Amino acid sequence: MNTTNQNDLQPQQGDALLIVDVQNDFLPGGSLAVPHGDEVVPALNRYLRAFQNLPVYATRDWHPERHCSFKAQGGPWPPHCVAGTRGAELAAALRLPSSAVIISKATTVDYDAYSGFQDTELDSLLHSTSIRRLFIGGLATDYCVLNTVRDALGLGYKVLLLADAMRAVDVQPGDGQRAEAEMLSLGAQRITIEGITA
Ligand code: VGL
Ligand code: ZN
């Protein structure tokens, strides 16, 4: 007998939706565009509908100018998500509720942070509201989603990975696939929207 039924996947009390870095600079036309990154927006809007009366968190990469991750400073990336710029804004088409909690990360010059839990209030906010399960999607699968999911699992959250609402940078072909395989091997469960609306 199958011990998981569809009901377990229905968003419920104790769940939160965690949307990772859906910012203009990671969308087509942005300074660090993730291929097909814009496709996560309508997909996440479907999950947002399923979370209408449940908590929603959105992380954002929020770098100072001359951040250490930028090429001119010796880092791997073009300048992106500089705090206060249009490129750092969350995608306007994402239908976030006004109650959504925005978590800024990687906000200091000398440190980078791919995980939404790194040097933020995220864990304490989730803990203080008795959230135990996270539905996680966004950008990019092989960087900030991967590191956020690793930390979430390490902190003891159950993680449902929104396979239809994330996209990879794929600096090396297959990076996104490998990241997904790692997240599943660490204990995340892969779902798509059909799993919760069927
Ligand atoms: C990210 C590269 C650099 C991400 C952030 O959000 O995945 N990737 N900074
Ligand atoms: Zn960054």
Coordinates of N, CA and C and ligand atoms in Angstrom, one line a residue:
M1 N 0.8 -1.2 0.0 CA 0.0 0.0 0.0 C 0.9 1.3 0.0
N2 N 0.4 2.2 -0.8 CA 1.1 3.5 -0.8 C 0.8 4.3 0.4
T3 N 1.8 4.7 1.2 CA 1.6 5.4 2.4 C 1.5 6.9 2.2
T4 N 1.9 7.4 1.1 CA 1.6 8.8 0.8 C 0.4 9.0 0.0
N5 N -0.5 9.8 0.4 CA -1.7 10.1 -0.4 C -1.6 11.6 -0.8
Q6 N -2.4 11.9 -1.7 CA -2.4 13.3 -2.2 C -2.7 14.3 -1.2
N7 N -3.4 13.9 -0.2 CA -3.8 14.9 0.9 C -2.6 15.4 1.6
D8 N -1.6 14.5 1.8 CA -0.4 14.9 2.5 C 0.3 16.1 1.8
L9 N 0.1 16.2 0.5 CA 0.8 17.3 -0.3 C 0.0 18.6 -0.3
Q10 N -1.3 18.5 0.2 CA -2.1 19.8 0.2 C -1.4 20.7 1.2
P11 N -1.2 22.0 0.8 CA -0.7 23.0 1.8 C -1.7 23.1 3.0
Q12 N -1.1 23.1 4.1 CA -1.9 23.1 5.4 C -1.2 23.8 6.5
Q13 N -1.8 23.9 7.6 CA -1.2 24.5 8.8 C 0.2 23.9 9.0
G14 N 1.2 24.7 9.3 CA 2.5 24.2 9.5 C 3.4 24.3 8.3
D15 N 2.8 24.6 7.1 CA 3.5 24.7 5.9 C 3.8 26.2 5.5
A16 N 4.8 26.4 4.8 CA 5.1 27.7 4.2 C 5.6 27.5 2.8
L17 N 5.3 28.5 1.9 CA 5.9 28.6 0.6 C 7.1 29.5 0.6
L18 N 8.2 29.0 0.2 CA 9.5 29.7 0.2 C 9.9 29.9 -1.3
I19 N 9.8 31.1 -1.7 CA 10.2 31.5 -3.1 C 11.6 32.1 -3.1
V20 N 12.5 31.5 -3.9 CA 13.9 31.9 -3.8 C 14.2 32.8 -5.0
D21 N 14.6 34.0 -4.7 CA 15.3 34.9 -5.7 C 14.7 35.1 -7.1
V22 N 13.4 35.3 -7.1 CA 12.8 35.5 -8.4 C 12.8 37.0 -8.7
Q23 N 14.0 37.5 -9.1 CA 14.4 38.9 -9.3 C 14.7 39.2 -10.7
N24 N 14.5 40.4 -11.1 CA 14.7 40.8 -12.5 C 16.0 40.4 -13.1
D25 N 17.1 40.6 -12.3 CA 18.4 40.2 -12.9 C 18.6 38.8 -13.2
F26 N 17.7 37.9 -12.7 CA 17.8 36.5 -13.0 C 16.9 36.1 -14.1
L27 N 16.1 37.0 -14.6 CA 15.1 36.7 -15.7 C 15.7 37.1 -17.0
P28 N 15.2 36.6 -18.1 CA 15.7 37.0 -19.4 C 15.8 38.5 -19.5
G29 N 17.0 39.0 -20.0 CA 17.2 40.4 -20.1 C 18.0 41.0 -18.9
G30 N 18.0 40.2 -17.8 CA 18.7 40.6 -16.6 C 20.2 40.4 -16.7
S31 N 21.0 40.9 -15.8 CA 22.4 40.8 -15.9 C 23.0 39.4 -15.6
L32 N 22.2 38.6 -14.9 CA 22.6 37.2 -14.7 C 21.5 36.3 -15.0
A33 N 21.0 36.4 -16.3 CA 19.8 35.7 -16.7 C 19.9 34.2 -16.6
V34 N 19.0 33.6 -15.9 CA 18.9 32.2 -15.8 C 18.1 31.7 -17.0
P35 N 18.6 30.8 -17.9 CA 17.8 30.3 -19.0 C 16.4 29.9 -18.6
H36 N 15.4 30.5 -19.3 CA 14.0 30.1 -19.0 C 13.6 30.5 -17.6
G37 N 14.3 31.4 -17.0 CA 14.0 31.8 -15.6 C 12.6 32.4 -15.5
D38 N 12.1 33.1 -16.5 CA 10.8 33.7 -16.4 C 9.7 32.6 -16.3
E39 N 10.0 31.4 -16.7 CA 8.9 30.3 -16.7 C 8.5 30.0 -15.2
V40 N 9.4 30.3 -14.3 CA 9.0 30.0 -12.9 C 7.9 30.9 -12.4
V41 N 7.7 32.1 -13.0 CA 6.7 33.0 -12.5 C 5.3 32.5 -12.5
P42 N 4.8 32.1 -13.7 CA 3.4 31.5 -13.8 C 3.3 30.3 -12.9
A43 N 4.4 29.5 -12.9 CA 4.4 28.2 -12.1 C 4.2 28.6 -10.6
L44 N 5.0 29.6 -10.1 CA 4.9 29.9 -8.7 C 3.6 30.6 -8.4
N45 N 3.0 31.3 -9.4 CA 1.7 31.9 -9.2 C 0.6 30.8 -8.9
R46 N 0.8 29.7 -9.5 CA -0.2 28.6 -9.2 C 0.0 28.1 -7.8
Y47 N 1.3 28.0 -7.3 CA 1.5 27.6 -5.9 C 0.9 28.7 -5.0
L48 N 1.1 29.9 -5.4 CA 0.7 31.0 -4.5 C -0.9 30.9 -4.3
R49 N -1.6 30.5 -5.3 CA -3.0 30.3 -5.2 C -3.3 29.3 -4.2
A50 N -2.5 28.2 -4.1 CA -2.7 27.1 -3.2 C -2.3 27.5 -1.7
F51 N -1.6 28.6 -1.6 CA -1.2 29.1 -0.3 C -1.9 30.4 0.1
Q52 N -3.2 30.5 -0.3 CA -3.9 31.8 -0.1 C -3.9 32.2 1.4
N53 N -4.2 31.2 2.3 CA -4.3 31.6 3.7 C -3.1 31.1 4.5
L54 N -2.0 30.8 3.8 CA -0.9 30.3 4.5 C 0.4 31.1 4.3
P55 N 1.4 31.0 5.1 CA 2.5 31.9 5.0 C 3.4 31.8 3.7
V56 N 3.8 32.9 3.2 CA 4.6 33.0 2.0 C 5.9 33.8 2.4
Y57 N 7.0 33.2 2.0 CA 8.3 33.9 2.2 C 9.0 34.0 0.9
A58 N 9.6 35.1 0.6 CA 10.4 35.3 -0.6 C 11.8 35.8 -0.3
T59 N 12.8 35.1 -0.7 CA 14.2 35.6 -0.5 C 14.6 36.5 -1.7
R60 N 15.5 37.4 -1.4 CA 16.1 38.1 -2.5 C 17.6 38.3 -2.3
D61 N 18.4 38.2 -3.4 CA 19.8 38.4 -3.4 C 19.9 40.0 -3.3
W62 N 20.6 40.5 -2.4 CA 20.5 41.9 -2.1 C 21.9 42.5 -1.8
H63 N 22.7 42.6 -2.9 CA 24.1 42.9 -2.8 C 24.5 44.4 -2.7
P64 N 25.5 44.7 -2.0 CA 26.0 46.1 -2.1 C 26.8 46.2 -3.5
E65 N 27.0 47.4 -3.9 CA 27.9 47.6 -5.1 C 29.2 47.1 -4.7
R66 N 30.0 46.6 -5.7 CA 31.3 46.0 -5.5 C 31.3 44.8 -4.6
H67 N 30.2 44.1 -4.7 CA 30.1 42.8 -3.9 C 31.2 41.8 -4.3
C68 N 31.7 41.1 -3.3 CA 32.8 40.1 -3.6 C 32.5 39.1 -4.6
S69 N 31.2 38.8 -4.9 CA 30.9 37.8 -5.9 C 30.9 38.3 -7.3
F70 N 31.2 39.7 -7.5 CA 31.2 40.2 -8.8 C 32.6 40.1 -9.4
K71 N 32.6 39.9 -10.7 CA 33.9 39.7 -11.5 C 35.0 40.7 -11.2
A72 N 34.6 42.0 -11.1 CA 35.6 43.1 -10.9 C 36.2 42.9 -9.5
Q73 N 35.6 42.2 -8.6 CA 36.1 42.0 -7.3 C 36.8 40.6 -7.2
G74 N 36.9 39.9 -8.3 CA 37.5 38.6 -8.3 C 36.5 37.5 -8.1
G75 N 35.2 37.8 -8.1 CA 34.2 36.7 -8.0 C 33.8 36.1 -9.3
P76 N 32.8 35.2 -9.3 CA 32.5 34.5 -10.5 C 31.4 35.1 -11.4
W77 N 30.7 36.1 -10.8 CA 29.5 36.6 -11.5 C 29.6 38.0 -12.0
P78 N 28.8 38.3 -13.1 CA 28.6 39.7 -13.4 C 27.9 40.4 -12.3
P79 N 28.0 41.7 -12.2 CA 27.2 42.4 -11.2 C 25.7 42.1 -11.3
H80 N 25.1 41.9 -10.2 CA 23.6 41.5 -10.2 C 23.0 41.9 -8.9
C81 N 21.7 42.1 -8.9 CA 20.9 42.3 -7.7 C 21.6 43.2 -6.7
V82 N 22.0 44.4 -7.2 CA 22.5 45.4 -6.3 C 21.3 46.1 -5.6
A83 N 21.4 46.1 -4.3 CA 20.2 46.6 -3.5 C 19.7 47.9 -4.0
G84 N 18.4 47.9 -4.1 CA 17.7 49.2 -4.5 C 17.6 49.4 -6.0
T85 N 18.2 48.6 -6.8 CA 18.1 48.7 -8.3 C 17.0 48.0 -8.8
R86 N 16.6 48.3 -10.0 CA 15.5 47.6 -10.7 C 15.8 46.1 -10.8
G87 N 17.0 45.8 -11.1 CA 17.4 44.4 -11.3 C 17.3 43.5 -10.1
A88 N 17.3 44.2 -8.9 CA 17.1 43.5 -7.6 C 15.7 43.3 -7.2
E89 N 14.8 44.0 -7.9 CA 13.4 43.9 -7.5 C 12.8 42.5 -7.9
L90 N 11.9 42.0 -7.0 CA 11.2 40.8 -7.3 C 10.4 41.0 -8.6
A91 N 10.3 39.9 -9.4 CA 9.5 40.0 -10.6 C 8.1 40.6 -10.4
A92 N 7.8 41.6 -11.1 CA 6.5 42.3 -10.9 C 5.3 41.3 -11.2
A93 N 5.5 40.3 -12.0 CA 4.4 39.4 -12.4 C 4.1 38.3 -11.3
L94 N 5.0 38.3 -10.3 CA 4.8 37.3 -9.2 C 3.7 37.9 -8.3
R95 N 2.7 37.1 -8.1 CA 1.5 37.6 -7.3 C 1.7 37.3 -5.9
L96 N 2.6 38.0 -5.3 CA 2.9 37.9 -3.8 C 1.7 38.5 -3.0
P97 N 1.3 37.9 -2.0 CA 0.3 38.6 -1.1 C 1.0 39.7 -0.3
S98 N 0.3 40.7 0.2 CA 0.9 41.8 0.9 C 1.5 41.2 2.2
S99 N 1.0 40.1 2.6 CA 1.6 39.5 3.9 C 2.9 38.8 3.7
A100 N 3.4 38.6 2.4 CA 4.6 37.9 2.2 C 5.8 38.5 2.9
V101 N 6.6 37.7 3.5 CA 7.8 38.1 4.2 C 9.0 38.1 3.3
I102 N 9.6 39.2 3.1 CA 10.8 39.3 2.2 C 12.1 39.2 3.1
I103 N 12.9 38.3 2.6 CA 14.2 38.0 3.3 C 15.3 38.4 2.4
S104 N 16.1 39.4 2.8 CA 17.3 39.9 2.0 C 18.5 39.1 2.5
K105 N 19.3 38.7 1.5 CA 20.5 37.9 1.9 C 21.7 38.4 1.1
A106 N 22.9 38.0 1.6 CA 24.2 38.4 0.9 C 24.3 39.9 0.8
T107 N 24.0 40.6 1.9 CA 23.9 42.0 2.0 C 25.2 42.7 2.3
T108 N 26.2 42.0 2.6 CA 27.5 42.7 3.0 C 28.6 42.4 1.9
V109 N 29.5 43.4 1.8 CA 30.5 43.3 0.7 C 31.4 42.1 0.7
D110 N 31.8 41.6 1.9 CA 32.8 40.6 1.9 C 32.3 39.2 2.0
Y111 N 31.0 39.0 2.0 CA 30.5 37.6 2.1 C 29.4 37.4 1.0
D112 N 29.5 36.2 0.4 CA 28.3 35.8 -0.4 C 27.5 34.8 0.4
A113 N 26.3 34.7 0.0 CA 25.4 33.7 0.7 C 24.4 33.2 -0.3
Y114 N 24.5 31.9 -0.7 CA 23.5 31.4 -1.6 C 22.2 30.9 -0.9
S115 N 22.3 30.6 0.4 CA 21.2 30.1 1.1 C 20.4 31.2 1.8
G116 N 19.1 31.1 1.7 CA 18.2 32.1 2.4 C 18.3 32.0 3.9
F117 N 18.9 30.9 4.4 CA 19.1 30.8 5.9 C 20.4 31.5 6.4
Q118 N 21.3 31.7 5.5 CA 22.6 32.2 5.9 C 22.6 33.6 6.3
D119 N 22.8 33.9 7.6 CA 22.9 35.2 8.2 C 21.6 36.0 8.0
T120 N 20.5 35.2 8.1 CA 19.1 35.9 8.0 C 18.3 35.4 9.2
E121 N 17.1 36.0 9.3 CA 16.2 35.7 10.4 C 15.2 34.5 10.0
L122 N 15.5 34.0 8.8 CA 14.5 33.0 8.2 C 14.2 31.9 9.2
D123 N 15.2 31.2 9.7 CA 14.9 30.1 10.6 C 14.1 30.5 11.8
S124 N 14.5 31.6 12.4 CA 13.8 32.0 13.7 C 12.4 32.4 13.4
L125 N 12.1 33.1 12.2 CA 10.8 33.4 11.8 C 9.9 32.2 11.6
L126 N 10.5 31.2 10.9 CA 9.7 30.0 10.6 C 9.5 29.2 11.9
H127 N 10.5 29.2 12.7 CA 10.4 28.4 14.0 C 9.3 29.1 14.9
S128 N 9.3 30.4 15.0 CA 8.4 31.1 15.9 C 7.0 31.0 15.4
T129 N 6.8 30.6 14.2 CA 5.4 30.4 13.7 C 5.1 29.0 13.4
S130 N 5.9 28.1 14.0 CA 5.6 26.6 14.0 C 5.6 26.1 12.6
I131 N 6.4 26.6 11.7 CA 6.4 26.0 10.3 C 7.4 24.8 10.4
R132 N 6.9 23.7 9.8 CA 7.8 22.5 9.8 C 8.1 22.0 8.4
R133 N 7.2 22.5 7.5 CA 7.4 22.0 6.1 C 7.4 23.1 5.1
L134 N 8.4 23.1 4.2 CA 8.6 24.1 3.2 C 8.4 23.6 1.8
F135 N 7.6 24.4 1.1 CA 7.5 24.2 -0.4 C 8.5 25.2 -1.0
I136 N 9.5 24.7 -1.7 CA 10.6 25.6 -2.1 C 10.8 25.5 -3.7
G137 N 10.8 26.7 -4.3 CA 11.0 26.8 -5.7 C 11.7 28.2 -6.0
G138 N 12.0 28.4 -7.2 CA 12.6 29.7 -7.6 C 13.9 29.6 -8.4
L139 N 14.8 30.5 -8.2 CA 16.0 30.6 -9.0 C 17.2 30.7 -8.0
A140 N 18.3 30.2 -8.4 CA 18.5 29.2 -9.4 C 18.6 27.8 -8.8
T141 N 18.2 26.8 -9.5 CA 18.2 25.4 -9.0 C 19.6 25.0 -8.4
D142 N 20.6 25.4 -9.2 CA 22.0 24.9 -8.9 C 22.7 25.8 -7.9
Y143 N 22.2 26.9 -7.5 CA 22.8 27.8 -6.5 C 22.0 28.1 -5.3
C144 N 21.1 29.1 -5.4 CA 20.4 29.5 -4.2 C 19.3 28.5 -3.8
V145 N 18.6 27.9 -4.8 CA 17.6 26.9 -4.4 C 18.4 25.7 -3.7
L146 N 19.4 25.2 -4.3 CA 20.2 24.1 -3.8 C 20.7 24.4 -2.3
N147 N 21.3 25.5 -2.1 CA 21.8 25.8 -0.8 C 20.7 26.1 0.2
T148 N 19.6 26.7 -0.2 CA 18.5 26.9 0.7 C 17.9 25.6 1.1
V149 N 17.8 24.7 0.2 CA 17.2 23.3 0.5 C 18.1 22.5 1.4
R150 N 19.4 22.6 1.1 CA 20.4 21.9 2.0 C 20.2 22.4 3.4
D151 N 20.2 23.7 3.6 CA 20.1 24.2 4.9 C 18.8 23.9 5.6
A152 N 17.7 24.0 4.8 CA 16.4 23.6 5.3 C 16.3 22.2 5.9
L153 N 16.9 21.3 5.1 CA 16.9 19.9 5.5 C 17.8 19.7 6.7
G154 N 18.9 20.4 6.7 CA 19.8 20.3 7.9 C 19.2 20.8 9.1
L155 N 18.3 21.8 9.0 CA 17.7 22.4 10.1 C 16.4 21.6 10.6
G156 N 16.1 20.6 9.8 CA 15.0 19.7 10.2 C 13.7 19.9 9.6
Y157 N 13.6 20.8 8.6 CA 12.4 21.0 7.9 C 12.2 19.9 6.9
K158 N 10.9 19.6 6.7 CA 10.6 18.7 5.6 C 10.5 19.6 4.3
V159 N 11.1 19.1 3.2 CA 11.1 20.0 2.0 C 10.4 19.3 0.8
L160 N 9.5 20.1 0.3 CA 8.9 19.7 -1.0 C 9.5 20.6 -2.1
L161 N 10.1 20.0 -3.0 CA 10.8 20.7 -4.1 C 9.9 20.9 -5.3
L162 N 9.7 22.2 -5.6 CA 8.7 22.5 -6.7 C 9.4 22.3 -8.0
A163 N 9.4 21.1 -8.6 CA 10.2 20.8 -9.7 C 9.8 21.6 -11.0
D164 N 8.5 22.0 -11.0 CA 8.0 22.7 -12.2 C 8.2 24.2 -12.0
A165 N 8.8 24.7 -10.9 CA 8.9 26.1 -10.5 C 10.3 26.5 -10.1
M166 N 11.3 25.9 -10.8 CA 12.7 26.3 -10.6 C 13.4 26.1 -11.9
R167 N 14.5 26.8 -12.1 CA 15.3 26.7 -13.3 C 16.8 26.9 -12.9
A168 N 17.7 26.3 -13.7 CA 19.1 26.3 -13.3 C 19.9 27.2 -14.2
V169 N 21.0 27.7 -13.7 CA 22.0 28.5 -14.4 C 22.7 27.6 -15.4
D170 N 23.0 26.4 -15.0 CA 23.8 25.4 -15.8 C 25.1 26.0 -16.4
V171 N 25.9 26.5 -15.6 CA 27.3 27.0 -16.0 C 27.9 25.8 -16.7
Q172 N 27.9 24.6 -16.1 CA 28.2 23.3 -16.7 C 26.9 22.6 -17.1
P173 N 26.8 22.1 -18.3 CA 25.6 21.3 -18.6 C 25.3 20.3 -17.6
G174 N 24.1 20.1 -17.1 CA 23.8 19.1 -16.1 C 23.8 19.6 -14.7
D175 N 24.3 20.8 -14.4 CA 24.4 21.3 -13.0 C 23.0 21.2 -12.4
G176 N 22.0 21.6 -13.1 CA 20.7 21.7 -12.5 C 20.2 20.3 -12.1
Q177 N 20.4 19.3 -13.1 CA 20.0 17.9 -12.9 C 20.8 17.4 -11.6
R178 N 22.1 17.7 -11.5 CA 22.8 17.1 -10.4 C 22.4 17.8 -9.1
A179 N 22.0 19.1 -9.2 CA 21.6 19.7 -7.9 C 20.2 19.1 -7.5
E180 N 19.4 18.8 -8.4 CA 18.1 18.2 -8.1 C 18.3 16.8 -7.5
A181 N 19.2 16.1 -8.1 CA 19.5 14.7 -7.6 C 20.0 14.8 -6.2
E182 N 20.9 15.8 -5.9 CA 21.5 15.9 -4.6 C 20.4 16.3 -3.6
M183 N 19.5 17.2 -3.9 CA 18.4 17.6 -3.0 C 17.5 16.4 -2.7
L184 N 17.2 15.6 -3.7 CA 16.4 14.4 -3.4 C 17.1 13.4 -2.5
S185 N 18.4 13.2 -2.8 CA 19.2 12.3 -2.0 C 19.3 12.7 -0.5
L186 N 19.2 14.0 -0.3 CA 19.3 14.6 1.0 C 18.0 14.5 1.7
G187 N 16.9 14.2 1.0 CA 15.6 13.9 1.6 C 14.5 14.8 1.2
A188 N 14.8 15.7 0.2 CA 13.7 16.5 -0.3 C 12.7 15.7 -1.2
Q189 N 11.5 16.0 -1.2 CA 10.5 15.3 -2.1 C 10.1 16.2 -3.2
R190 N 10.2 15.6 -4.4 CA 9.9 16.3 -5.7 C 8.4 16.3 -5.9
I191 N 7.9 17.5 -6.1 CA 6.4 17.6 -6.5 C 6.2 18.5 -7.7
T192 N 5.1 18.4 -8.3 CA 4.6 19.4 -9.3 C 3.2 19.8 -8.9
I193 N 2.8 20.9 -9.6 CA 1.5 21.5 -9.2 C 0.3 20.5 -9.3
E194 N 0.4 19.5 -10.2 CA -0.6 18.5 -10.3 C -0.8 17.7 -9.0
G195 N 0.3 17.6 -8.3 CA 0.2 16.8 -7.1 C -0.6 17.4 -6.0
I196 N -0.8 18.8 -6.1 CA -1.6 19.4 -5.0 C -3.0 19.9 -5.5
T197 N -3.1 20.0 -6.9 CA -4.4 20.5 -7.3 C -5.3 19.4 -7.9
A198 N -4.7 18.2 -8.1 CA -5.5 17.0 -8.6 C -6.6 16.6 -7.7
Ligands
VGL1 C1 22.3 33.3 -7.4 C2 24.3 33.3 -8.5 C3 24.7 34.5 -7.8 C4 21.0 32.6 -7.1 C5 22.7 34.4 -6.6 O1 20.1 33.3 -6.7 O2 20.9 31.4 -7.4 N1 23.1 32.7 -8.3 N2 23.9 35.0 -6.9
ZN2 ZN 24.3 36.9 -5.9

